[in-house]
Short mmCIF file of N, CA and C in Angstrom, two decimals:
data_model
loop_
_atom_site.label_atom_id
_atom_site.label_comp_id
_atom_site.label_asym_id
_atom_site.label_seq_id
_atom_site.Cartn_x
_atom_site.Cartn_y
_atom_site.Cartn_z
N MET A 1 10.26 -23.79 -47.98
CA MET A 1 9.74 -22.34 -47.65
C MET A 1 9.58 -22.14 -45.98
N THR A 2 10.37 -21.46 -45.49
CA THR A 2 10.33 -21.00 -44.25
C THR A 2 9.95 -19.39 -43.98
N ALA A 3 8.68 -19.34 -42.91
CA ALA A 3 8.49 -18.07 -42.43
C ALA A 3 9.03 -17.47 -41.51
N THR A 4 9.88 -16.32 -41.48
CA THR A 4 10.25 -15.60 -40.56
C THR A 4 9.24 -14.88 -39.57
N ARG A 5 9.55 -14.82 -38.50
CA ARG A 5 8.83 -14.41 -37.13
C ARG A 5 9.46 -13.24 -37.11
N THR A 6 8.46 -12.41 -36.59
CA THR A 6 9.07 -11.03 -36.06
C THR A 6 8.64 -10.86 -34.51
N SER A 7 9.73 -10.45 -34.05
CA SER A 7 9.17 -10.63 -32.32
C SER A 7 8.50 -9.09 -31.73
N THR A 8 7.61 -9.36 -31.21
CA THR A 8 6.61 -8.85 -30.85
C THR A 8 6.49 -8.61 -29.31
N TYR A 9 7.68 -8.80 -28.76
CA TYR A 9 7.70 -8.98 -26.99
C TYR A 9 8.15 -7.68 -26.67
N THR A 10 7.07 -6.91 -25.78
CA THR A 10 7.58 -5.91 -24.99
C THR A 10 8.23 -6.17 -23.50
N PRO A 11 8.94 -5.38 -23.12
CA PRO A 11 8.82 -5.94 -21.48
C PRO A 11 7.88 -5.22 -20.80
N PRO A 12 7.80 -5.74 -19.51
CA PRO A 12 6.73 -5.44 -18.38
C PRO A 12 6.84 -3.75 -18.31
N PRO A 13 6.02 -2.75 -18.31
CA PRO A 13 6.41 -1.49 -17.61
C PRO A 13 7.38 -1.33 -16.33
N GLU A 14 8.04 -0.70 -16.01
CA GLU A 14 8.37 -0.44 -14.71
C GLU A 14 7.13 0.08 -13.50
N PRO A 15 7.47 -0.53 -12.68
CA PRO A 15 6.22 -0.21 -11.61
C PRO A 15 6.42 1.44 -11.31
N THR A 16 5.13 2.22 -11.09
CA THR A 16 5.35 3.78 -10.49
C THR A 16 5.50 3.75 -9.09
N PRO A 17 6.12 4.79 -8.74
CA PRO A 17 6.08 4.80 -7.03
C PRO A 17 4.45 4.60 -6.24
N MET A 18 3.58 4.98 -7.20
CA MET A 18 2.58 4.82 -6.17
C MET A 18 1.97 3.29 -6.10
N ALA A 19 2.40 2.48 -7.08
CA ALA A 19 1.92 0.85 -7.18
C ALA A 19 2.66 0.50 -6.00
N ILE A 20 4.43 1.18 -5.91
CA ILE A 20 5.20 0.46 -5.07
C ILE A 20 4.52 0.65 -3.50
N VAL A 21 4.20 2.14 -3.24
CA VAL A 21 3.52 2.46 -1.94
C VAL A 21 2.07 1.35 -1.72
N GLY A 22 1.21 1.26 -2.51
CA GLY A 22 0.02 0.49 -2.45
C GLY A 22 0.52 -0.89 -1.89
N THR A 23 1.69 -1.50 -2.89
CA THR A 23 2.15 -3.09 -2.16
C THR A 23 2.43 -2.96 -0.92
N ILE A 24 3.19 -1.88 -0.71
CA ILE A 24 3.74 -1.96 0.84
C ILE A 24 2.60 -2.32 1.82
N LEU A 25 1.57 -1.00 1.33
CA LEU A 25 0.46 -0.95 2.26
C LEU A 25 -0.21 -1.70 2.28
N ALA A 26 -0.74 -2.95 1.19
CA ALA A 26 -1.12 -4.25 1.14
C ALA A 26 -0.86 -5.01 1.96
N LEU A 27 0.66 -5.23 1.92
CA LEU A 27 1.53 -6.33 2.90
C LEU A 27 1.12 -5.97 3.91
N GLY A 28 1.15 -4.51 4.66
CA GLY A 28 1.23 -4.31 5.89
C GLY A 28 -0.16 -4.42 6.60
N VAL A 29 -1.35 -4.51 5.51
CA VAL A 29 -2.57 -4.63 5.75
C VAL A 29 -2.82 -6.24 6.24
N ILE A 30 -2.50 -7.35 5.16
CA ILE A 30 -2.23 -8.76 5.48
C ILE A 30 -1.85 -9.06 6.74
N ARG A 31 -0.38 -8.28 7.11
CA ARG A 31 0.38 -8.89 8.43
C ARG A 31 -0.90 -8.30 9.43
N LEU A 32 -1.49 -6.88 9.68
CA LEU A 32 -2.19 -6.80 10.60
C LEU A 32 -3.42 -7.92 10.43
N ILE A 33 -3.97 -8.37 10.06
CA ILE A 33 -5.00 -9.19 9.70
C ILE A 33 -4.79 -10.26 10.33
N GLU A 34 -3.18 -10.92 9.83
CA GLU A 34 -3.13 -11.97 10.06
C GLU A 34 -2.86 -12.10 11.54
N GLY A 35 -1.88 -10.78 12.28
CA GLY A 35 -2.29 -11.00 13.46
C GLY A 35 -3.45 -10.74 14.79
N GLN A 36 -4.02 -10.11 14.21
CA GLN A 36 -5.86 -10.13 14.03
C GLN A 36 -6.10 -11.41 14.95
N ASP A 37 -5.98 -11.96 13.78
CA ASP A 37 -6.72 -13.68 13.50
C ASP A 37 -6.12 -14.58 14.94
N LEU A 38 -4.30 -14.11 14.69
CA LEU A 38 -3.80 -15.29 15.43
C LEU A 38 -4.10 -14.77 17.21
N LEU A 39 -4.45 -13.67 17.27
CA LEU A 39 -4.61 -12.63 18.67
C LEU A 39 -6.42 -13.27 18.98
N ASP A 40 -7.12 -13.32 18.03
CA ASP A 40 -8.45 -13.97 18.54
C ASP A 40 -8.83 -15.28 18.58
N LYS A 41 -7.83 -15.94 18.03
CA LYS A 41 -7.39 -17.33 18.28
C LYS A 41 -6.99 -17.80 19.37
N LEU A 42 -6.08 -17.05 20.11
CA LEU A 42 -5.17 -17.03 20.94
C LEU A 42 -6.43 -16.69 22.67
N THR A 43 -7.50 -15.69 22.42
CA THR A 43 -8.09 -15.17 23.14
C THR A 43 -9.26 -16.19 23.28
N GLU A 44 -9.70 -16.76 21.85
CA GLU A 44 -10.85 -17.71 22.14
C GLU A 44 -10.12 -19.03 22.95
N GLU A 45 -9.15 -19.70 22.90
CA GLU A 45 -8.56 -20.63 23.02
C GLU A 45 -8.40 -20.50 25.00
N ARG A 46 -8.27 -19.00 25.20
CA ARG A 46 -7.80 -18.81 26.81
C ARG A 46 -9.55 -18.95 27.46
N VAL A 47 -10.33 -18.16 26.74
CA VAL A 47 -11.97 -18.22 27.09
C VAL A 47 -12.46 -19.59 27.28
N SER A 48 -12.23 -20.05 25.98
CA SER A 48 -12.96 -21.66 26.44
C SER A 48 -12.01 -22.62 27.15
N THR A 49 -10.86 -22.13 27.87
CA THR A 49 -10.38 -23.35 28.53
C THR A 49 -9.60 -22.77 29.73
N ASP A 50 -9.39 -21.34 29.58
CA ASP A 50 -9.16 -20.89 31.05
C ASP A 50 -7.34 -20.73 31.06
N VAL A 51 -6.77 -21.53 29.95
CA VAL A 51 -5.20 -21.55 30.22
C VAL A 51 -4.79 -21.78 28.49
N LEU A 52 -3.94 -20.85 28.32
CA LEU A 52 -3.60 -20.97 27.17
C LEU A 52 -2.29 -22.18 26.91
N THR A 53 -2.54 -22.98 25.47
CA THR A 53 -2.15 -23.99 25.50
C THR A 53 -0.75 -23.92 24.80
N THR A 54 -0.21 -23.09 24.33
CA THR A 54 0.85 -22.55 23.19
C THR A 54 1.92 -22.57 24.55
N LYS A 55 3.13 -21.82 23.32
CA LYS A 55 4.27 -21.34 24.60
C LYS A 55 4.82 -20.25 24.66
N GLU A 56 3.80 -19.68 24.13
CA GLU A 56 3.62 -17.89 24.13
C GLU A 56 3.13 -17.64 25.27
N LYS A 57 4.12 -16.59 25.71
CA LYS A 57 3.32 -16.06 27.30
C LYS A 57 2.72 -14.61 26.47
N THR A 58 2.15 -14.43 27.56
CA THR A 58 1.12 -12.71 27.62
C THR A 58 2.02 -12.17 28.57
N PRO A 59 1.92 -10.80 28.25
CA PRO A 59 2.77 -10.24 29.81
C PRO A 59 1.36 -9.46 30.59
#
């Protein structure tokens, strides 16, 4: 005797426009924070050694 399974799978809901905008803003904030961290690192390096050791040049 075999039991039949009924499928209860429901697909995930479509993202709302508000969720999409929130995701875009969150990614922008993450990139901003990463850029600030890199700038802080380069500034600290410049202050402690008075020379940039990376190949990046500052204007």
